[in-house]
Short mmCIF file of C-alpha atoms in Angstrom, two decimals:
data_model
loop_
_atom_site.label_atom_id
_atom_site.label_comp_id
_atom_site.label_asym_id
_atom_site.label_seq_id
_atom_site.Cartn_x
_atom_site.Cartn_y
_atom_site.Cartn_z
CA MET A 233 -101.05 -138.55 -93.81
CA GLU A 234 -104.15 -138.73 -96.02
CA ARG A 235 -106.37 -139.01 -92.95
CA ASP A 236 -105.05 -135.60 -91.83
CA LEU A 237 -105.85 -133.95 -95.17
CA PHE A 238 -109.09 -135.69 -96.08
CA ASN A 239 -112.18 -136.72 -94.16
CA GLU A 240 -113.73 -140.16 -94.31
CA SER A 241 -115.67 -139.35 -97.49
CA GLY A 242 -112.45 -138.46 -99.26
CA ALA A 243 -113.21 -134.74 -99.42
CA ALA A 244 -110.56 -132.25 -98.41
CA HIS A 245 -110.95 -131.17 -94.80
CA VAL A 246 -112.71 -127.83 -94.39
CA PRO A 247 -111.87 -126.00 -91.13
CA LEU A 248 -114.71 -125.63 -88.65
CA ALA A 249 -114.56 -121.83 -88.89
CA GLU A 250 -115.25 -122.07 -92.63
CA ARG A 251 -117.98 -124.68 -92.22
CA LEU A 252 -119.79 -122.45 -89.73
CA ARG A 253 -119.42 -119.25 -91.73
CA PRO A 254 -122.90 -117.64 -91.55
CA GLN A 255 -125.07 -117.83 -94.65
CA ARG A 256 -127.64 -115.38 -93.29
CA VAL A 257 -127.25 -112.02 -91.59
CA GLU A 258 -129.31 -113.32 -88.67
CA ASP A 259 -126.64 -115.96 -87.98
CA VAL A 260 -123.79 -113.46 -87.59
CA VAL A 261 -122.46 -113.39 -84.03
CA GLY A 262 -121.63 -110.01 -82.56
CA GLN A 263 -121.45 -106.54 -84.16
CA ARG A 264 -124.94 -105.60 -82.95
CA HIS A 265 -123.88 -101.94 -83.05
CA LEU A 266 -123.73 -102.32 -86.84
CA LEU A 267 -126.17 -105.14 -87.60
CA GLY A 268 -128.95 -104.50 -85.09
CA GLU A 269 -132.23 -103.17 -86.42
CA SER A 270 -131.88 -99.63 -87.80
CA LYS A 271 -128.09 -99.77 -87.31
CA PRO A 272 -125.75 -98.74 -90.17
CA LEU A 273 -125.10 -102.14 -91.79
CA TRP A 274 -128.69 -103.26 -91.19
CA ILE A 275 -129.79 -100.22 -93.18
CA ALA A 276 -127.19 -100.92 -95.86
CA LEU A 277 -128.33 -104.53 -96.23
CA HIS A 278 -131.99 -103.54 -96.45
CA SER A 279 -131.46 -100.59 -98.76
CA GLY A 280 -131.23 -102.68 -101.92
CA ARG A 281 -128.14 -100.78 -103.02
CA PRO A 282 -124.61 -101.74 -101.92
CA HIS A 283 -122.01 -99.06 -101.23
CA SER A 284 -118.24 -99.15 -100.92
CA MET A 285 -116.93 -99.55 -97.39
CA ILE A 286 -113.92 -100.32 -95.27
CA LEU A 287 -114.35 -102.77 -92.40
CA TRP A 288 -111.85 -101.97 -89.66
CA GLY A 289 -111.41 -104.32 -86.73
CA PRO A 290 -109.23 -106.97 -85.06
CA PRO A 291 -108.82 -110.48 -86.51
CA GLY A 292 -111.66 -112.97 -86.31
CA VAL A 293 -114.60 -110.60 -85.85
CA GLY A 294 -116.42 -111.22 -89.15
CA LYS A 295 -115.01 -108.85 -91.78
CA THR A 296 -114.83 -111.49 -94.53
CA THR A 297 -118.18 -112.95 -93.49
CA LEU A 298 -119.90 -109.58 -93.81
CA ALA A 299 -118.41 -109.01 -97.25
CA ARG A 300 -119.62 -112.43 -98.46
CA LEU A 301 -123.08 -111.80 -97.03
CA MET A 302 -123.22 -108.47 -98.85
CA ALA A 303 -122.59 -110.27 -102.14
CA HIS A 304 -125.27 -112.85 -101.32
CA VAL A 305 -127.89 -110.28 -100.26
CA PHE A 306 -127.30 -108.12 -103.32
CA ASN A 307 -126.96 -111.09 -105.70
CA SER A 308 -123.55 -109.85 -106.78
CA GLU A 309 -120.47 -111.61 -108.07
CA PHE A 310 -117.95 -111.93 -105.24
CA ILE A 311 -114.26 -111.46 -105.99
CA ALA A 312 -111.80 -111.72 -103.11
CA ILE A 313 -108.13 -110.82 -103.21
CA SER A 314 -105.60 -110.56 -100.40
CA ALA A 315 -103.16 -107.67 -100.30
CA VAL A 316 -100.67 -110.04 -98.65
CA LEU A 317 -100.57 -112.36 -101.68
CA SER A 318 -101.64 -110.09 -104.52
CA GLY A 319 -100.16 -107.36 -106.66
CA VAL A 320 -100.96 -105.27 -109.72
CA LYS A 321 -101.65 -108.36 -111.86
CA GLU A 322 -104.32 -109.65 -109.46
CA ILE A 323 -105.92 -106.20 -109.32
CA ARG A 324 -106.07 -106.05 -113.13
CA ASP A 325 -107.51 -109.57 -113.30
CA ALA A 326 -110.20 -108.62 -110.78
CA VAL A 327 -111.09 -105.48 -112.75
CA GLU A 328 -111.34 -107.48 -115.99
CA ARG A 329 -113.48 -110.14 -114.35
CA ALA A 330 -115.83 -107.46 -113.00
CA ARG A 331 -116.09 -105.91 -116.46
CA ILE A 332 -116.96 -109.26 -118.08
CA THR A 333 -119.51 -109.99 -115.35
CA ARG A 334 -121.26 -106.69 -116.01
CA GLU A 335 -121.10 -106.73 -119.81
CA GLN A 336 -121.93 -110.38 -120.45
CA TYR A 337 -124.18 -111.23 -117.52
CA GLY A 338 -125.51 -107.85 -116.42
CA LYS A 339 -124.49 -108.63 -112.86
CA ALA A 340 -122.87 -106.37 -110.29
CA THR A 341 -119.60 -107.26 -108.54
CA ILE A 342 -118.38 -106.84 -105.00
CA LEU A 343 -114.58 -106.73 -104.81
CA PHE A 344 -113.33 -107.69 -101.38
CA VAL A 345 -109.73 -106.74 -100.55
CA ASP A 346 -108.45 -108.37 -97.37
CA GLU A 347 -105.64 -106.61 -95.46
CA VAL A 348 -106.05 -103.60 -97.76
CA HIS A 349 -103.57 -101.62 -95.65
CA ARG A 350 -100.77 -103.77 -97.07
CA PHE A 351 -101.26 -102.34 -100.56
CA ASN A 352 -99.05 -99.34 -101.29
CA LYS A 353 -100.39 -96.00 -102.52
CA ALA A 354 -100.04 -96.86 -106.22
CA GLN A 355 -101.88 -100.15 -105.75
CA GLN A 356 -104.68 -98.47 -103.81
CA ASP A 357 -104.89 -95.78 -106.49
CA ALA A 358 -105.64 -98.51 -109.04
CA PHE A 359 -109.08 -99.07 -107.50
CA LEU A 360 -110.21 -95.44 -107.66
CA PRO A 361 -111.45 -95.07 -111.27
CA HIS A 362 -113.44 -98.31 -111.04
CA VAL A 363 -115.00 -97.42 -107.71
CA GLU A 364 -115.85 -94.03 -109.20
CA SER A 365 -117.39 -95.55 -112.35
CA GLY A 366 -119.35 -98.13 -110.38
CA LEU A 367 -117.70 -101.11 -112.08
CA PHE A 368 -117.62 -102.78 -108.69
CA THR A 369 -118.49 -102.09 -105.07
CA PHE A 370 -115.29 -101.98 -103.06
CA ILE A 371 -115.11 -103.58 -99.61
CA GLY A 372 -111.76 -103.40 -97.86
CA ALA A 373 -110.86 -105.15 -94.62
CA THR A 374 -108.10 -103.94 -92.35
CA THR A 375 -106.80 -104.50 -88.85
CA GLU A 376 -104.97 -101.15 -88.98
CA ASN A 377 -106.29 -97.62 -88.57
CA PRO A 378 -107.44 -96.65 -92.08
CA SER A 379 -106.71 -93.01 -91.31
CA PHE A 380 -103.01 -93.88 -91.50
CA GLU A 381 -102.96 -96.86 -93.86
CA VAL A 382 -105.59 -96.13 -96.56
CA ILE A 383 -105.18 -93.27 -99.04
CA GLY A 384 -107.48 -90.29 -98.59
CA ALA A 385 -109.03 -90.60 -102.05
CA LEU A 386 -110.18 -94.14 -101.30
CA LEU A 387 -111.39 -93.18 -97.82
CA SER A 388 -113.52 -90.41 -99.33
CA ARG A 389 -115.28 -92.95 -101.55
CA ALA A 390 -115.91 -95.58 -98.86
CA GLN A 391 -117.76 -95.59 -95.55
CA VAL A 392 -115.63 -96.80 -92.64
CA TYR A 393 -117.29 -99.24 -90.22
CA VAL A 394 -115.53 -100.19 -86.99
CA LEU A 395 -115.96 -103.81 -85.90
CA GLU A 396 -115.43 -104.83 -82.28
CA SER A 397 -113.92 -107.86 -80.59
CA LEU A 398 -116.51 -110.49 -79.73
CA GLY A 399 -117.85 -110.25 -76.21
CA THR A 400 -118.19 -113.10 -73.72
CA GLU A 401 -121.80 -113.93 -74.62
CA ASP A 402 -121.11 -113.82 -78.36
CA LEU A 403 -118.08 -116.09 -77.99
CA ASP A 404 -120.01 -118.55 -75.83
CA ALA A 405 -122.78 -118.77 -78.44
CA LEU A 406 -120.21 -119.33 -81.19
CA ILE A 407 -118.29 -121.95 -79.19
CA GLU A 408 -121.50 -123.80 -78.33
CA ARG A 409 -122.42 -123.80 -82.02
CA GLY A 410 -118.97 -125.21 -82.81
CA PHE A 411 -119.21 -128.08 -80.32
CA GLU A 412 -122.69 -128.95 -81.63
CA ALA A 413 -121.28 -129.14 -85.17
CA GLU A 414 -118.44 -131.34 -83.92
CA LYS A 415 -120.92 -133.50 -81.95
CA VAL A 416 -118.96 -133.12 -78.72
CA ASP A 417 -120.51 -132.12 -75.39
CA ALA A 418 -118.66 -129.37 -73.53
CA THR A 419 -119.34 -127.99 -70.10
CA SER A 420 -120.06 -124.30 -69.62
CA GLU A 421 -116.71 -124.00 -67.79
CA ALA A 422 -114.92 -125.54 -70.79
CA ARG A 423 -116.60 -123.10 -73.15
CA LYS A 424 -115.67 -120.23 -70.86
CA ARG A 425 -112.03 -121.31 -70.85
CA ILE A 426 -111.94 -121.45 -74.64
CA ALA A 427 -113.47 -117.97 -74.73
CA GLU A 428 -110.67 -116.75 -72.47
CA PHE A 429 -108.06 -118.28 -74.77
CA ALA A 430 -109.77 -116.78 -77.84
CA ASP A 431 -109.58 -113.23 -76.44
CA GLY A 432 -112.36 -111.82 -78.62
CA ASP A 433 -111.32 -113.65 -81.81
CA GLY A 434 -114.11 -115.84 -83.21
CA ARG A 435 -111.88 -117.69 -85.64
CA ARG A 436 -109.43 -118.53 -82.88
CA ALA A 437 -112.31 -119.77 -80.72
CA LEU A 438 -113.56 -122.16 -83.39
CA ASN A 439 -110.04 -123.39 -84.13
CA LEU A 440 -109.65 -124.25 -80.44
CA VAL A 441 -113.04 -125.98 -80.43
CA GLU A 442 -111.92 -128.04 -83.41
CA GLN A 443 -108.65 -129.01 -81.72
CA VAL A 444 -110.44 -130.12 -78.55
CA ALA A 445 -113.11 -132.03 -80.51
CA GLN A 446 -110.56 -133.86 -82.68
CA ALA A 447 -108.54 -134.86 -79.62
CA ALA A 448 -111.68 -136.06 -77.83
CA ARG A 449 -112.70 -138.24 -80.76
CA LEU A 450 -109.24 -139.77 -81.03
CA GLU A 451 -109.34 -140.66 -77.34
CA GLY A 452 -112.90 -141.95 -77.50
CA ARG A 453 -114.30 -139.19 -75.29
CA HIS A 454 -117.84 -137.87 -75.71
CA GLY A 455 -117.35 -134.64 -73.82
CA ALA A 456 -114.87 -132.03 -72.69
CA ASP A 457 -114.53 -130.30 -69.35
CA VAL A 458 -112.32 -127.39 -68.38
CA ASP A 459 -109.41 -129.62 -67.32
CA TYR A 460 -109.46 -131.38 -70.67
CA VAL A 461 -109.48 -128.04 -72.50
CA ASP A 462 -106.43 -126.99 -70.48
CA THR A 463 -104.56 -130.15 -71.50
CA ILE A 464 -105.30 -129.67 -75.20
CA ALA A 465 -105.20 -125.95 -75.82
CA GLN A 466 -101.98 -124.18 -74.95
CA ARG A 467 -102.43 -120.69 -73.62
CA ALA A 468 -102.45 -118.28 -76.54
CA GLY A 469 -101.03 -114.82 -75.92
CA ARG A 470 -103.42 -111.94 -75.70
CA ARG A 471 -104.11 -110.28 -79.02
CA PHE A 472 -101.17 -108.04 -79.66
CA ASP A 473 -99.65 -106.60 -82.82
CA LYS A 474 -96.18 -105.26 -82.12
CA GLY A 475 -96.30 -102.80 -85.00
CA GLY A 476 -99.98 -102.12 -85.39
CA GLU A 477 -102.94 -100.22 -84.08
CA ASN A 478 -103.47 -102.43 -81.05
CA PHE A 479 -99.88 -101.84 -79.96
CA TYR A 480 -100.18 -98.06 -80.04
CA ASP A 481 -103.60 -98.14 -78.38
CA GLN A 482 -102.19 -100.10 -75.45
CA ILE A 483 -99.03 -98.04 -75.00
CA SER A 484 -101.24 -94.94 -75.11
CA ALA A 485 -103.44 -96.45 -72.40
CA LEU A 486 -100.39 -97.18 -70.25
CA HIS A 487 -99.01 -93.67 -70.64
CA LYS A 488 -102.36 -92.06 -69.82
CA ALA A 489 -102.87 -94.31 -66.77
CA VAL A 490 -99.47 -93.26 -65.39
CA ARG A 491 -100.19 -89.61 -66.15
CA GLY A 492 -103.56 -90.04 -64.44
CA SER A 493 -101.91 -91.43 -61.28
CA ASP A 494 -103.79 -94.75 -61.39
CA PRO A 495 -101.38 -97.47 -60.18
CA ASP A 496 -103.77 -100.37 -60.80
CA ALA A 497 -104.53 -99.35 -64.38
CA SER A 498 -100.84 -98.64 -65.03
CA LEU A 499 -99.84 -102.08 -63.81
CA TYR A 500 -102.68 -103.69 -65.79
CA TRP A 501 -101.56 -102.21 -69.11
CA LEU A 502 -97.90 -102.96 -68.44
CA VAL A 503 -98.60 -106.63 -67.69
CA ARG A 504 -101.12 -106.84 -70.52
CA MET A 505 -98.47 -105.72 -73.00
CA LEU A 506 -95.78 -107.98 -71.57
CA ASP A 507 -98.24 -110.89 -71.70
CA GLY A 508 -98.93 -110.06 -75.33
CA GLY A 509 -95.28 -110.14 -76.33
CA ALA A 510 -94.11 -106.54 -76.01
CA ASP A 511 -90.35 -106.16 -75.67
CA PRO A 512 -89.63 -105.34 -71.98
CA ARG A 513 -86.74 -103.14 -73.10
CA TYR A 514 -89.16 -101.05 -75.12
CA MET A 515 -91.45 -100.78 -72.11
CA ALA A 516 -88.49 -99.62 -69.99
CA ARG A 517 -87.65 -96.93 -72.56
CA ARG A 518 -91.23 -95.73 -72.55
CA MET A 519 -91.22 -95.42 -68.77
CA ILE A 520 -88.01 -93.37 -68.90
CA ARG A 521 -89.85 -91.05 -71.27
CA MET A 522 -92.85 -90.88 -68.91
CA ALA A 523 -90.58 -89.93 -66.02
CA SER A 524 -89.21 -87.01 -68.04
CA GLU A 525 -92.44 -85.89 -69.67
CA ASP A 526 -95.08 -86.27 -66.98
CA ILE A 527 -93.18 -86.16 -63.68
CA GLY A 528 -90.07 -84.12 -64.35
CA LEU A 529 -88.79 -82.04 -61.46
CA ALA A 530 -91.89 -82.66 -59.37
CA ASP A 531 -90.04 -85.87 -58.40
CA PRO A 532 -86.59 -86.17 -60.01
CA ARG A 533 -86.21 -89.60 -58.41
CA ALA A 534 -88.72 -90.95 -60.94
CA LEU A 535 -86.16 -90.74 -63.73
CA GLU A 536 -83.60 -92.52 -61.54
CA VAL A 537 -86.12 -95.26 -60.72
CA ALA A 538 -86.89 -95.73 -64.44
CA LEU A 539 -83.21 -95.91 -65.38
CA ASN A 540 -82.55 -98.38 -62.57
CA ALA A 541 -85.47 -100.55 -63.66
CA ALA A 542 -84.09 -100.69 -67.21
CA GLU A 543 -80.67 -101.66 -65.84
CA VAL A 544 -82.15 -104.35 -63.58
CA TYR A 545 -84.02 -105.87 -66.52
CA GLU A 546 -80.81 -105.94 -68.58
CA ARG A 547 -79.07 -107.85 -65.75
CA LEU A 548 -81.86 -110.32 -64.94
CA GLY A 549 -83.90 -110.65 -68.12
CA SER A 550 -87.36 -112.26 -68.11
CA PRO A 551 -89.26 -113.08 -66.04
CA GLU A 552 -87.32 -111.89 -62.97
CA GLY A 553 -86.44 -108.48 -64.40
CA GLU A 554 -90.07 -107.72 -65.19
CA LEU A 555 -90.75 -107.19 -61.48
CA ALA A 556 -88.46 -104.15 -61.57
CA LEU A 557 -90.55 -102.76 -64.43
CA ALA A 558 -93.70 -103.35 -62.38
CA GLU A 559 -92.21 -101.51 -59.40
CA CYS A 560 -91.18 -98.69 -61.71
CA VAL A 561 -94.61 -98.22 -63.28
CA LEU A 562 -96.20 -98.16 -59.82
CA TYR A 563 -93.74 -95.49 -58.65
CA LEU A 564 -94.39 -93.39 -61.75
CA ALA A 565 -98.13 -93.67 -61.24
CA VAL A 566 -98.06 -92.47 -57.63
CA ALA A 567 -95.35 -89.80 -58.09
CA ALA A 568 -96.19 -86.10 -58.13
CA LYS A 569 -96.86 -84.99 -61.70
CA SER A 570 -95.52 -82.07 -63.69
CA ASN A 571 -95.07 -81.47 -67.39
CA ALA A 572 -93.41 -78.08 -66.79
CA ALA A 573 -90.01 -79.26 -68.04
CA TYR A 574 -91.62 -80.88 -71.10
CA LEU A 575 -93.54 -77.70 -71.96
CA ALA A 576 -90.52 -75.46 -71.36
CA TYR A 577 -88.33 -77.58 -73.61
CA GLY A 578 -90.93 -77.53 -76.38
CA ALA A 579 -91.43 -73.78 -76.09
CA VAL A 580 -87.69 -73.10 -76.34
CA ARG A 581 -87.33 -75.39 -79.35
CA ASP A 582 -90.15 -73.56 -81.13
CA PHE A 583 -88.63 -70.18 -80.29
CA ILE A 584 -85.14 -71.08 -81.48
CA ALA A 585 -86.49 -72.60 -84.71
CA LYS A 586 -88.10 -69.25 -85.58
CA ASP A 587 -85.61 -66.83 -84.00
CA GLY A 588 -82.38 -65.51 -85.49
CA THR A 589 -78.87 -66.32 -84.23
CA ARG A 590 -78.27 -64.01 -81.30
CA PRO A 591 -74.67 -63.37 -80.12
CA VAL A 592 -73.55 -64.40 -76.64
CA PRO A 593 -73.36 -61.28 -74.40
CA MET A 594 -69.77 -60.15 -73.85
CA HIS A 595 -69.88 -60.38 -70.05
CA ILE A 596 -70.65 -64.12 -70.03
CA ARG A 597 -68.26 -65.12 -72.82
CA ASN A 598 -65.27 -67.30 -72.00
CA ALA A 599 -61.89 -65.51 -72.07
CA PRO A 600 -59.09 -68.12 -72.12
CA THR A 601 -56.61 -65.92 -74.02
CA LYS A 602 -55.15 -62.44 -73.52
CA LEU A 603 -56.54 -61.27 -76.86
CA MET A 604 -60.05 -62.25 -75.85
CA LYS A 605 -59.68 -60.45 -72.53
CA ASN A 606 -58.47 -57.35 -74.38
CA LEU A 607 -61.55 -57.55 -76.59
CA GLY A 608 -63.78 -57.39 -73.50
CA TYR A 609 -64.71 -61.05 -73.21
CA GLY A 610 -65.93 -61.71 -69.66
CA ASP A 611 -65.80 -58.02 -68.60
CA ASN A 612 -68.06 -57.16 -65.67
CA TYR A 613 -69.05 -60.75 -65.09
CA ARG A 614 -70.39 -61.21 -61.57
CA TYR A 615 -69.34 -64.48 -59.91
CA ALA A 616 -72.53 -65.72 -58.25
CA HIS A 617 -70.74 -67.50 -55.40
CA ASP A 618 -69.32 -64.17 -54.23
CA GLU A 619 -72.74 -62.52 -54.14
CA ASN A 620 -75.27 -62.41 -51.31
CA GLU A 621 -77.25 -65.70 -51.12
CA GLY A 622 -74.98 -67.03 -53.89
CA TYR A 623 -77.10 -65.17 -56.44
CA ALA A 624 -76.15 -62.25 -58.68
CA ALA A 625 -79.44 -60.40 -58.43
CA GLY A 626 -80.39 -58.46 -61.56
CA GLU A 627 -77.79 -60.16 -63.75
CA ASN A 628 -78.79 -61.06 -67.34
CA TYR A 629 -77.71 -64.34 -68.97
CA LEU A 630 -79.80 -64.10 -72.13
CA PRO A 631 -78.73 -62.42 -75.41
CA GLU A 632 -78.98 -58.62 -75.47
CA GLY A 633 -82.41 -57.26 -76.31
CA MET A 634 -84.20 -60.50 -75.47
CA ASP A 635 -87.02 -60.26 -72.98
CA LYS A 636 -87.28 -62.65 -70.05
CA PRO A 637 -89.46 -65.41 -71.53
CA ASN A 638 -90.47 -67.31 -68.37
CA TRP A 639 -90.60 -70.60 -70.24
CA TYR A 640 -90.16 -72.84 -67.22
CA ARG A 641 -93.17 -72.53 -64.95
CA PRO A 642 -92.93 -75.01 -62.10
CA THR A 643 -96.13 -76.38 -60.65
CA ASP A 644 -97.12 -76.37 -57.00
CA ARG A 645 -96.78 -80.18 -56.81
CA GLY A 646 -94.00 -82.25 -55.30
CA LEU A 647 -90.46 -80.84 -55.33
CA GLU A 648 -91.51 -78.26 -57.90
CA ALA A 649 -93.47 -76.48 -55.21
CA LYS A 650 -90.11 -75.76 -53.52
CA ILE A 651 -88.53 -74.84 -56.86
CA ARG A 652 -91.37 -72.46 -57.58
CA GLU A 653 -90.99 -70.82 -54.19
CA LYS A 654 -87.26 -70.37 -54.75
CA LEU A 655 -87.69 -68.87 -58.23
CA GLU A 656 -90.27 -66.41 -56.93
CA HIS A 657 -87.77 -65.33 -54.24
CA LEU A 658 -84.97 -64.89 -56.79
CA ARG A 659 -87.22 -62.85 -59.08
CA ALA A 660 -88.06 -60.63 -56.14
CA LEU A 661 -84.31 -60.07 -55.60
CA ASP A 662 -83.98 -59.21 -59.30
CA ALA A 663 -86.74 -56.63 -58.99
CA GLN A 664 -85.07 -55.05 -55.98
CA ALA A 665 -81.72 -54.91 -57.85
CA ARG A 666 -83.32 -53.23 -60.83
CA LYS A 667 -84.89 -50.63 -58.57
CA LYS A 668 -81.50 -49.82 -57.12
CA GLY A 669 -80.09 -49.62 -60.66
CA LYS A 670 -77.53 -52.25 -59.85
#
């Protein structure tokens, strides 16, 4: 057991990712859009004056590393707290420590708050007066969109920098550095496979390197090829946060690909989300929504296909039922598109929310009793089936005094082209009836 926790010198084991944490800005992998010469963080680091900021990006892209480097470059005290493990007490302790550092040692402090989005509004408010007074420079790290998760007052006092997932070349450089530190030779194909498993996450990449290197040493191997990597590292799911920013970005991409009639992109995002752990039932519900919102009456079969796909998945489960979802998303992508029903529904909802309660016209009221008939309920109602073409031309079914709103405007795509043609014909009959005074 001790050999797992301690290395041969008796010191506690330090993970490879921590051992390789860059000590110089030049050693940081990735984020060239921020750290390249004359880029925002390059300017900040060379300005001589730190400023409060929020680092927004996926896990394992260097948020903590950048915060630590800021403290080193500016010769500041570094205080780190995690919103996952901390509360008001830890915030107060950090504030007091920053005050002592300034008053007794004349030194500035950088306060790093990891997962800042997990602090509630009151906890985030606690930082404001001290950021305002300059007691410390605030650096928050978040994997969630700060527009939704960080209070406006804090956002107004901090610059937001968006960090990106590490690219293939950056990951390869990091993985090669890891194998060199572990003194294990790895083929380029092995490094590439680890990069695929890491999916843009540098910390995950180095953890996988460490696992492969430890296994190689135990087995007396001096190197690792792609087959060996496959035997050691189990396939990690693609980066996916079921309740976070990445989730909503991907479902948005799927919806827009379907709306844009791109079957390949639609299938890509569907499978990408399923691979990442999205609930197939949720995906089925979203496709039912797409069928109603973006296809509508241009192809009414789309809604039926979506409902059937959801039912098939319920009967078969994973993985067999996922094929029905794939077929569904392809059908939705290639179907004729119309949002006419969606727009009409929204327009009517807005109208009714603002309009008064209008009475039902007497001629289209139900008259099940003699009293109601005597009161005129249903008088002069024209039974459409008895009229020419099965249509009571010129009849009004809206409340009295309400103009024809023309909310539903069918497109000229798919079945709606036929619907549009029919409605234009019926409106022409209405116009003729009005001319005759019928």
